[in-house]
Tab-separated table of C-alpha atoms in Angstrom:
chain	number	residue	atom	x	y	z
A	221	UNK	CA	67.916	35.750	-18.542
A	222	UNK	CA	64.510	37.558	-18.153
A	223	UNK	CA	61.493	36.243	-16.274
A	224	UNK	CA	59.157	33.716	-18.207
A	225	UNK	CA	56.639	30.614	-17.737
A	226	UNK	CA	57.738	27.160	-19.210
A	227	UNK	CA	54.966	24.624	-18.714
A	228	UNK	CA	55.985	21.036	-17.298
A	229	UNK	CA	54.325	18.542	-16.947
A	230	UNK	CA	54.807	17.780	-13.990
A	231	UNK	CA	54.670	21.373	-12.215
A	232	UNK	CA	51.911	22.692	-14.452
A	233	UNK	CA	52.835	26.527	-15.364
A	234	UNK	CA	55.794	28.361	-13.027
A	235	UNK	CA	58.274	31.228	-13.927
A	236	UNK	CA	61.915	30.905	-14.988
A	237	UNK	CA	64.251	33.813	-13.093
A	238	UNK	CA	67.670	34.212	-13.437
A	239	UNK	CA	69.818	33.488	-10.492
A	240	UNK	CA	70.174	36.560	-9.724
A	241	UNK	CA	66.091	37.001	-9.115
A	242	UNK	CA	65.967	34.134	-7.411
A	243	UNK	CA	68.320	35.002	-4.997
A	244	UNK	CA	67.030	38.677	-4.462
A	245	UNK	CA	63.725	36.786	-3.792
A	246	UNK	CA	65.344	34.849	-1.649
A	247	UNK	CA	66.673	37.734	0.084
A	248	UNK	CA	63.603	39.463	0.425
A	249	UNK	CA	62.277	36.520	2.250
A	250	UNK	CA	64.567	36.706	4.775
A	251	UNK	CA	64.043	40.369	5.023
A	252	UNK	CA	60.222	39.945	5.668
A	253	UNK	CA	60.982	36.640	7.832
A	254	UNK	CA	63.802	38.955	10.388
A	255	UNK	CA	65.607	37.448	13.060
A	256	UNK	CA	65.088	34.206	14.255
A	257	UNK	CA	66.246	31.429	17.281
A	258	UNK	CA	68.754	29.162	16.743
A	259	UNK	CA	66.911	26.336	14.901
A	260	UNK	CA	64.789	28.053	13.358
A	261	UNK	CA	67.186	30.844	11.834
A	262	UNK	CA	69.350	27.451	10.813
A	263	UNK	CA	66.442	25.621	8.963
A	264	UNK	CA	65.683	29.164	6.967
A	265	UNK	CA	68.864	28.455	4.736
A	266	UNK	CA	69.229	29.618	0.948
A	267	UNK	CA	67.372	26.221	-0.102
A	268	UNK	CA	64.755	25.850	2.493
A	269	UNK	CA	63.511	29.473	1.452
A	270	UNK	CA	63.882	28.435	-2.669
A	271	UNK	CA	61.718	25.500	-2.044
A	272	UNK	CA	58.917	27.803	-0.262
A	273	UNK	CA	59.059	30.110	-3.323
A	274	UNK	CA	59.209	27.712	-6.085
A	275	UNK	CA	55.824	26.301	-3.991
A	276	UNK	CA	54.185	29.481	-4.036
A	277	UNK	CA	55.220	30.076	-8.081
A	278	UNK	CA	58.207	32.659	-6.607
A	279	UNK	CA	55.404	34.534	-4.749
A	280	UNK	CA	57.300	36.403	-2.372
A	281	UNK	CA	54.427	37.064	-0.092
A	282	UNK	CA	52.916	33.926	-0.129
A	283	UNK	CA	56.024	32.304	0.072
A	284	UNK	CA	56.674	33.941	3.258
A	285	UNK	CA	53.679	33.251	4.626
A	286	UNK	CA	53.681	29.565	3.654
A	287	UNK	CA	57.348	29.873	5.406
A	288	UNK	CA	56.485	31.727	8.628
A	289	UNK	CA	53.648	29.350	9.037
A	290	UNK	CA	56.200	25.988	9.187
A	291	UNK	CA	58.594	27.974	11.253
A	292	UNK	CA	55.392	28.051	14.097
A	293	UNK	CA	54.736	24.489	12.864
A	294	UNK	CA	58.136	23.400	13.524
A	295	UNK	CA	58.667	25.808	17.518
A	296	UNK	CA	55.793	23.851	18.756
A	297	UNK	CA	55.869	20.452	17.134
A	298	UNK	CA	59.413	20.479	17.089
A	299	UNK	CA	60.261	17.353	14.662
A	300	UNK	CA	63.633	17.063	14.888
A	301	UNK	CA	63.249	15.941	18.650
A	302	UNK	CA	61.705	12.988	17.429
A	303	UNK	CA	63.353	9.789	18.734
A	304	UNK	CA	62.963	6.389	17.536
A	305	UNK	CA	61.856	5.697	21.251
A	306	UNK	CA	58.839	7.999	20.873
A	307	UNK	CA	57.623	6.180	17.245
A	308	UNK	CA	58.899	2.791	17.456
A	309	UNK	CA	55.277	1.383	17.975
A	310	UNK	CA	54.234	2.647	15.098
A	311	UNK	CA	57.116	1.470	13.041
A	312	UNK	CA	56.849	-2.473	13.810
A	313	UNK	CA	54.699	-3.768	10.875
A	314	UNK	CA	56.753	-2.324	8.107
A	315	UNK	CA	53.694	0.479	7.630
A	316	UNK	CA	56.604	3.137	6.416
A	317	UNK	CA	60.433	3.081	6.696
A	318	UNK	CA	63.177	4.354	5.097
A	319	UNK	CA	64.537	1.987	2.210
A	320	UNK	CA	68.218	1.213	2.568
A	321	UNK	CA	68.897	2.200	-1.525
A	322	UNK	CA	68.633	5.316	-3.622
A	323	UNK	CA	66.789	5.978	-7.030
A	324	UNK	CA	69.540	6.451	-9.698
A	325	UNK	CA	69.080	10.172	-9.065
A	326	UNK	CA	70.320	9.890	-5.391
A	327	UNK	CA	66.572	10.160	-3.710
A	328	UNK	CA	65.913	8.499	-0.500
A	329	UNK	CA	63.281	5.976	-1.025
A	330	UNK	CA	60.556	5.875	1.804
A	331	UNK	CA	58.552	2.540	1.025
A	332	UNK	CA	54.982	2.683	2.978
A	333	UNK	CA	52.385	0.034	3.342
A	334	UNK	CA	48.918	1.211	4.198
A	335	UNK	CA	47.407	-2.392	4.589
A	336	UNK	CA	50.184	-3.128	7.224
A	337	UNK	CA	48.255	-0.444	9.807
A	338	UNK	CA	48.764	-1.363	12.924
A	339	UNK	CA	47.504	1.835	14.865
A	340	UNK	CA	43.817	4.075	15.246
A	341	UNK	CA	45.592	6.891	16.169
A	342	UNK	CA	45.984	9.532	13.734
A	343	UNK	CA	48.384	11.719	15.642
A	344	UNK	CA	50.860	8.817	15.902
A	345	UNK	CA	50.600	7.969	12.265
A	346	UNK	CA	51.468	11.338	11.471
A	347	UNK	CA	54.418	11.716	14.119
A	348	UNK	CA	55.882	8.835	12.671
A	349	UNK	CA	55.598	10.444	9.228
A	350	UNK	CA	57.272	13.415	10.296
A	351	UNK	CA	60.049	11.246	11.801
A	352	UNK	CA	60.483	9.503	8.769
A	353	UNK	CA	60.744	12.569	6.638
A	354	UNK	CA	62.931	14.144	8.770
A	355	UNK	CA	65.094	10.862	8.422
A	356	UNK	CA	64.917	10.917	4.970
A	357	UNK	CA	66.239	14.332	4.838
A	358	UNK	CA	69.044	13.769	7.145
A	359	UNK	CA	70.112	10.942	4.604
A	360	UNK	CA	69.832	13.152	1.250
A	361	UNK	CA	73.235	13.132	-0.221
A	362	UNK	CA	74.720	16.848	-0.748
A	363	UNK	CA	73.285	17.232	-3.884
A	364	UNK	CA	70.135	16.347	-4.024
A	365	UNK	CA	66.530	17.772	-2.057
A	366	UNK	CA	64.547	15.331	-2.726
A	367	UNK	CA	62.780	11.946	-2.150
A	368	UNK	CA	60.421	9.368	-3.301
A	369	UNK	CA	57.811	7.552	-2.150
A	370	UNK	CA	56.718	3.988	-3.283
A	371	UNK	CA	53.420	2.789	-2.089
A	372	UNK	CA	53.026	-0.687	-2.089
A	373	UNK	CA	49.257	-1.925	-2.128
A	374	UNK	CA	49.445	-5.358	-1.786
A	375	UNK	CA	46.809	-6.410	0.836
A	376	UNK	CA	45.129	-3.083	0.550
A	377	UNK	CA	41.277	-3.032	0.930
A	378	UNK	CA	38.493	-0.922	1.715
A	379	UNK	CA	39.134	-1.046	5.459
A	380	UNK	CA	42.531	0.804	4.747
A	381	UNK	CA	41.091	4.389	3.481
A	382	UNK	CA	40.920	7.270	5.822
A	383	UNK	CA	39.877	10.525	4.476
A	384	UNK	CA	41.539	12.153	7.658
A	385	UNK	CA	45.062	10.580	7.309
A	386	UNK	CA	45.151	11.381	3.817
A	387	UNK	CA	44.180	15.017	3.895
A	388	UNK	CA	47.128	15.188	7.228
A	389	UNK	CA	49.306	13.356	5.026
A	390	UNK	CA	48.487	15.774	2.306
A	391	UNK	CA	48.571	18.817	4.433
A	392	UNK	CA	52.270	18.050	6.141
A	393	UNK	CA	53.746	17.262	3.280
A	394	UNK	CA	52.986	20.212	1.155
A	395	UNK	CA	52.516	22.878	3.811
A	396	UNK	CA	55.781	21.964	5.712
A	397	UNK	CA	58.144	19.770	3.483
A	398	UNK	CA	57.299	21.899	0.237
A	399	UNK	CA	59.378	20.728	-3.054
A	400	UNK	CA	61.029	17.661	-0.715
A	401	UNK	CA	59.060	14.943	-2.600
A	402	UNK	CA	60.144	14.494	-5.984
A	403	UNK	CA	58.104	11.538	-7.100
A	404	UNK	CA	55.137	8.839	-5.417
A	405	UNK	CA	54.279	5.776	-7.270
A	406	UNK	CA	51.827	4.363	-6.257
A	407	UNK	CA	52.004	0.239	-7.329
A	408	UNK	CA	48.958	-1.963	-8.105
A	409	UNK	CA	46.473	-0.041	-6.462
A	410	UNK	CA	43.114	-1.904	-6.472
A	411	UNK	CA	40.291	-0.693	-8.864
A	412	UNK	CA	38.410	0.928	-6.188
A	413	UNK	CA	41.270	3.193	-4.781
A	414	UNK	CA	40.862	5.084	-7.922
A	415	UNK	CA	37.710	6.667	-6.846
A	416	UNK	CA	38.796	7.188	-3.577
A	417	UNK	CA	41.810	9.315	-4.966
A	418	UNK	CA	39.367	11.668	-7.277
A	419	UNK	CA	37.753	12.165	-3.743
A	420	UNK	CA	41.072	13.212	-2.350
A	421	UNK	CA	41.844	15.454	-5.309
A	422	UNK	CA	40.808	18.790	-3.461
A	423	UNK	CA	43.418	18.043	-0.367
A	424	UNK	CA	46.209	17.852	-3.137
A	425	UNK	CA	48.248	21.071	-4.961
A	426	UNK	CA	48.470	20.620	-8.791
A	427	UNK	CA	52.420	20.135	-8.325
A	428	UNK	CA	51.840	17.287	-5.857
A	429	UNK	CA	49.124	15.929	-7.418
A	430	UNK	CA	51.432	15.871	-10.876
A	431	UNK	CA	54.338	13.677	-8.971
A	432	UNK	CA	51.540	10.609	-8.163
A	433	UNK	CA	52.032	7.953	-10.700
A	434	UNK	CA	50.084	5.055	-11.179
A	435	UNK	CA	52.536	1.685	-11.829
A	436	UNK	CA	51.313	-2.150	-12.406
A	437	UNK	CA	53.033	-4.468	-12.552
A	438	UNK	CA	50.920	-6.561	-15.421
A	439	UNK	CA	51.662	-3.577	-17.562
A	440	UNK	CA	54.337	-4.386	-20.486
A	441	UNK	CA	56.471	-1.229	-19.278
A	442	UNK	CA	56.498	-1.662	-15.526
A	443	UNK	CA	59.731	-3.426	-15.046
A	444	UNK	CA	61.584	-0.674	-17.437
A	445	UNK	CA	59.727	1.723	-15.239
A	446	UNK	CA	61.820	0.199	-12.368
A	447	UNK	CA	65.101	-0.866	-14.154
A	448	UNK	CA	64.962	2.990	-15.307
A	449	UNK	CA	64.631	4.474	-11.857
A	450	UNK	CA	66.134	1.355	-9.644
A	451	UNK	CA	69.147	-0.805	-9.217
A	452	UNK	CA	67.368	-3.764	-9.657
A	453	UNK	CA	69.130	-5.732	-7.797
A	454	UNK	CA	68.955	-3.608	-4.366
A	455	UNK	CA	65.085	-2.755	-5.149
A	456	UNK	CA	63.093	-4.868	-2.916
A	457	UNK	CA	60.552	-8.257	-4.941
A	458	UNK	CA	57.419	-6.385	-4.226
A	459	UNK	CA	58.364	-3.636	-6.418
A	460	UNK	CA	59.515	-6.090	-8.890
A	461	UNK	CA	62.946	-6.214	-7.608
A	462	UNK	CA	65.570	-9.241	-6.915
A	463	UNK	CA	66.129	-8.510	-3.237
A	464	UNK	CA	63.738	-10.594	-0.800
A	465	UNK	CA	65.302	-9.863	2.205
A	466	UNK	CA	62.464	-8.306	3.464
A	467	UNK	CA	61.955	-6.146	6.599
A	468	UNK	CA	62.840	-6.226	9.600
A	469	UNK	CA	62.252	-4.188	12.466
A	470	UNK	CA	64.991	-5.173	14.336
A	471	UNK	CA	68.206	-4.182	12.034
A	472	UNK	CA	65.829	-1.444	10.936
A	473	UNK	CA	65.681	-0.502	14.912
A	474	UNK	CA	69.471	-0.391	15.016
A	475	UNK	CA	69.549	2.087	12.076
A	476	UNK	CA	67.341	4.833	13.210
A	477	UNK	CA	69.420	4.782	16.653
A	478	UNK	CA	72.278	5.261	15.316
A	479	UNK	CA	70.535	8.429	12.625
A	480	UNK	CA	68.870	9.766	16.258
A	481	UNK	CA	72.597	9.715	17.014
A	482	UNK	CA	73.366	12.452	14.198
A	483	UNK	CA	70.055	14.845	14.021
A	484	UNK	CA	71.432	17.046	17.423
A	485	UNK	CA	74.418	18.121	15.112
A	486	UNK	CA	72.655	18.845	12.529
A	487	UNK	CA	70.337	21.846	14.155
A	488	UNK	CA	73.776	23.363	15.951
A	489	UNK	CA	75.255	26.142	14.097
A	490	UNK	CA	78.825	23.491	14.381
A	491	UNK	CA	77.318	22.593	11.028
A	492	UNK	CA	78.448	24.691	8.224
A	493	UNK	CA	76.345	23.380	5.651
A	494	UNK	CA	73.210	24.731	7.577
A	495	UNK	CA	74.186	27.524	9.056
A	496	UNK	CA	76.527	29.328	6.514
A	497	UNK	CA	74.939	32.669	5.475
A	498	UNK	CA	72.470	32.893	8.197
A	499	UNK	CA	72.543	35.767	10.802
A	500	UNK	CA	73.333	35.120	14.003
A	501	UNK	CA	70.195	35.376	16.777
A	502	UNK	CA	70.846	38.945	18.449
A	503	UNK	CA	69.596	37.629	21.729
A	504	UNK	CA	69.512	34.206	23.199
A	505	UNK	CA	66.091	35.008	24.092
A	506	UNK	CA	64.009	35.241	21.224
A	507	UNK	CA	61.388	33.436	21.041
A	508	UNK	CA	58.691	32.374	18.588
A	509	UNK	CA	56.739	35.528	19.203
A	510	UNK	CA	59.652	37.507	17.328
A	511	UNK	CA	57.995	35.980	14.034
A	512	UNK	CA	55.973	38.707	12.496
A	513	UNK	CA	53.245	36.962	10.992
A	514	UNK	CA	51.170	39.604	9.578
A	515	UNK	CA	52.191	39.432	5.752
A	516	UNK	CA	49.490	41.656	4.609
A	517	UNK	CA	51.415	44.743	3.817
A	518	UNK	CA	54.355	42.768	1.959
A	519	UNK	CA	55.468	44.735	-0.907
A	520	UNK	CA	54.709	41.467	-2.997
A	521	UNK	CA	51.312	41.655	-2.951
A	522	UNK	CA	51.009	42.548	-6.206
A	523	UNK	CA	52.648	39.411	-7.344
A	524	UNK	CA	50.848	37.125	-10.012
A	525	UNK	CA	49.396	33.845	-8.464
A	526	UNK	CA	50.319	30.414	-9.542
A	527	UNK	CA	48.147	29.889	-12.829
A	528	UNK	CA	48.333	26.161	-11.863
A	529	UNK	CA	46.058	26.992	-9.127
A	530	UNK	CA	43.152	25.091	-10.698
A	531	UNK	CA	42.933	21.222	-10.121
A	532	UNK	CA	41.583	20.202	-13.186
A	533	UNK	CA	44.575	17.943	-13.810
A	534	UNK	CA	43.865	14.337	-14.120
A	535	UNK	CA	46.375	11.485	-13.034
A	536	UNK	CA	48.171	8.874	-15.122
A	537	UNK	CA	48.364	5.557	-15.499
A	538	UNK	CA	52.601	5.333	-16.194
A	539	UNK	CA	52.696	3.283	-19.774
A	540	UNK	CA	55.299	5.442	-21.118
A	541	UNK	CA	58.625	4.904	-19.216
A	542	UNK	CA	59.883	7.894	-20.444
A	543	UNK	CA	57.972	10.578	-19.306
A	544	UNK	CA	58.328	9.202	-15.249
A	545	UNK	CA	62.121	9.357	-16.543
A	546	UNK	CA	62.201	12.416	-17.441
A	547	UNK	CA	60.436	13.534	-14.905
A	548	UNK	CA	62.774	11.875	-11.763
A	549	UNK	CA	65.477	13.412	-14.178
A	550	UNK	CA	64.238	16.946	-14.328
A	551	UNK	CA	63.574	16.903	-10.055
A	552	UNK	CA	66.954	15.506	-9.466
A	553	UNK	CA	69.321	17.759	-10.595
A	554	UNK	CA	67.377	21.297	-9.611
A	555	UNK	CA	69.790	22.944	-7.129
A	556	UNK	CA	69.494	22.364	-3.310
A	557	UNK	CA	71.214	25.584	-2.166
């Protein structure tokens, strides 16, 4: 099949390659990235590298730029050393945490609360993001990449915006979990949120911008919104579902010990789903200074940009179940590895 652009709607304009261009993409990434430590080299698998370059449009340079830029990221804030020790302050209201149910696509739900903000400091909120992320992705079942995020704005009010957390929200996410969120809704937010989110508009990439749907829950089509995406029964009340068990901190405690339990294994090279096809480290004293990060002569540079580079893309308001359908649909079965 030959290179061409499809337009979605949800990832504005981006090329179609074969699988055999992707891969020699792929490859070339690696080529440009070179040898790496341990954790690092196991974290640049097949899909971790397709998810930079379907970010960057299959830019090979910019995709290893974007890439090379998390791998520094992740040496010095190292995120999966984060213990539920370390964040367990910020965790007590409920303010994010990992939903015990899928979508009906397999995504990890992470269910956040921005009126239930119980901390000033913006460097905890966002290590406690990270964890959670990092959580969700240890829990992604084998064939699926992605997660969602439902944002529940009951109690929300004006004393709830920060322009900082946002744009550090915005700026982890897409810089170093590129292509991991498949879908946001974003359920009853107030009237005067909306203006706040044009504001925010500049801090957000057409693609992520595109997965933010607006959901209320007075709208005829909400609840088939939900019943299309949810097991009703396991979704929690505030999202229109019939469990009201609530949250609570303490069982919720007891599950993130025993997931701290798992993450060492998964950044060993004892785990074959990670580290199959990378190269071994030549020495055991590489460091992060082995990273070339001068991508200025990459052969890419010739590449095409993204055409969906412009934000001139508006949100929606979801009245049309379908389309949000579609969309989860479409995300949910593109190929992790």
């Amino acid at each position: 099949m030959s290179t061409g652009i499809k337009k979605s709607p949800s990832n504005g304009s981006e090329k179609i390659l074969s699988f055999e261009e992707q891969q020699a993409k792929i490859n070339e990434v690696k080529r440009l990235i070179g040898t790496l430590p341990d954790k690092l080299s196991i974290y640049c698998s097949d899909g971790s590298i397709s998810r930079h370059l379907r970010a960057r449009n299959w830019n090979v340079k910019k995709a290893t730029k974007m890439l090379k830029d998390t791998l520094k990221w992740r040496a010095e804030y190292k995120p999966e050393e984060i213990r539920w020790e370390e964040v367990a302050r910020e965790a007590e209201t409920g303010k994010i945490y990992r939903s015990n149910y899928f979508d009906k696509h397999g995504r990890p739900v992470l269910v956040m609360r921005p009126s239930c903000q119980n901390s000033k400091s913006t460097k905890g909120q966002i290590r406690y993001l990270v964890y959670c992320m990092e959580n969700a992705i240890l829990n992604l079942p084998p064939d699926q990449e992605q997660m969602v995020w439902m944002i529940d704005f009951q109690g929300f009010n004006l004393s709830h915006i920060s322009v900082k957390l946002t744009r550090e929200t915005a700026h982890v996410l897409q810089d170093h979990y590129p292509e991991r969120l498949g879908l946001a809704i974003l359920y009853n937010p107030p009237k005067f949120f909306e203006p706040f989110f044009t504001m925010v508009k500049p801090f957000l990439e057409p693609k992520t911008y595109n997965k933010v749907k607006f959901v209320y829950s007075d709208d005829v089509n909400a609840k088939k919104i939900m019943e299309d995406l949810f097991d009703i029964d396991k979704l929690e009340a505030a999202f229109g579902g019939n469990d009201t068990s609530g949250f609570d901190i303490n069982k919720y405690a007891e599950r993130m010990k025993e997931d701290d339990k798992k993450m060492p294994a998964i950044w060993t090279r004892g785990n074959p789903a990670l580290a199959a096809s990378e190269p071994a480290p030549t020495s055991a004293a590489l460091t992060l200074d082995s990273i070339k990060l001068d991508t200025d002569s990459d052969a890419s540079d010739n590449e095409k940009t993204d055409s969906s580079s412009s934000h001139g893309i508006e949100p929606e308001v979801v009245s049309d179940h379908d389309e949000l359908v579609a969309a989860g649909t479409r995300n949910a079965t593109e190929d992790v590895h």
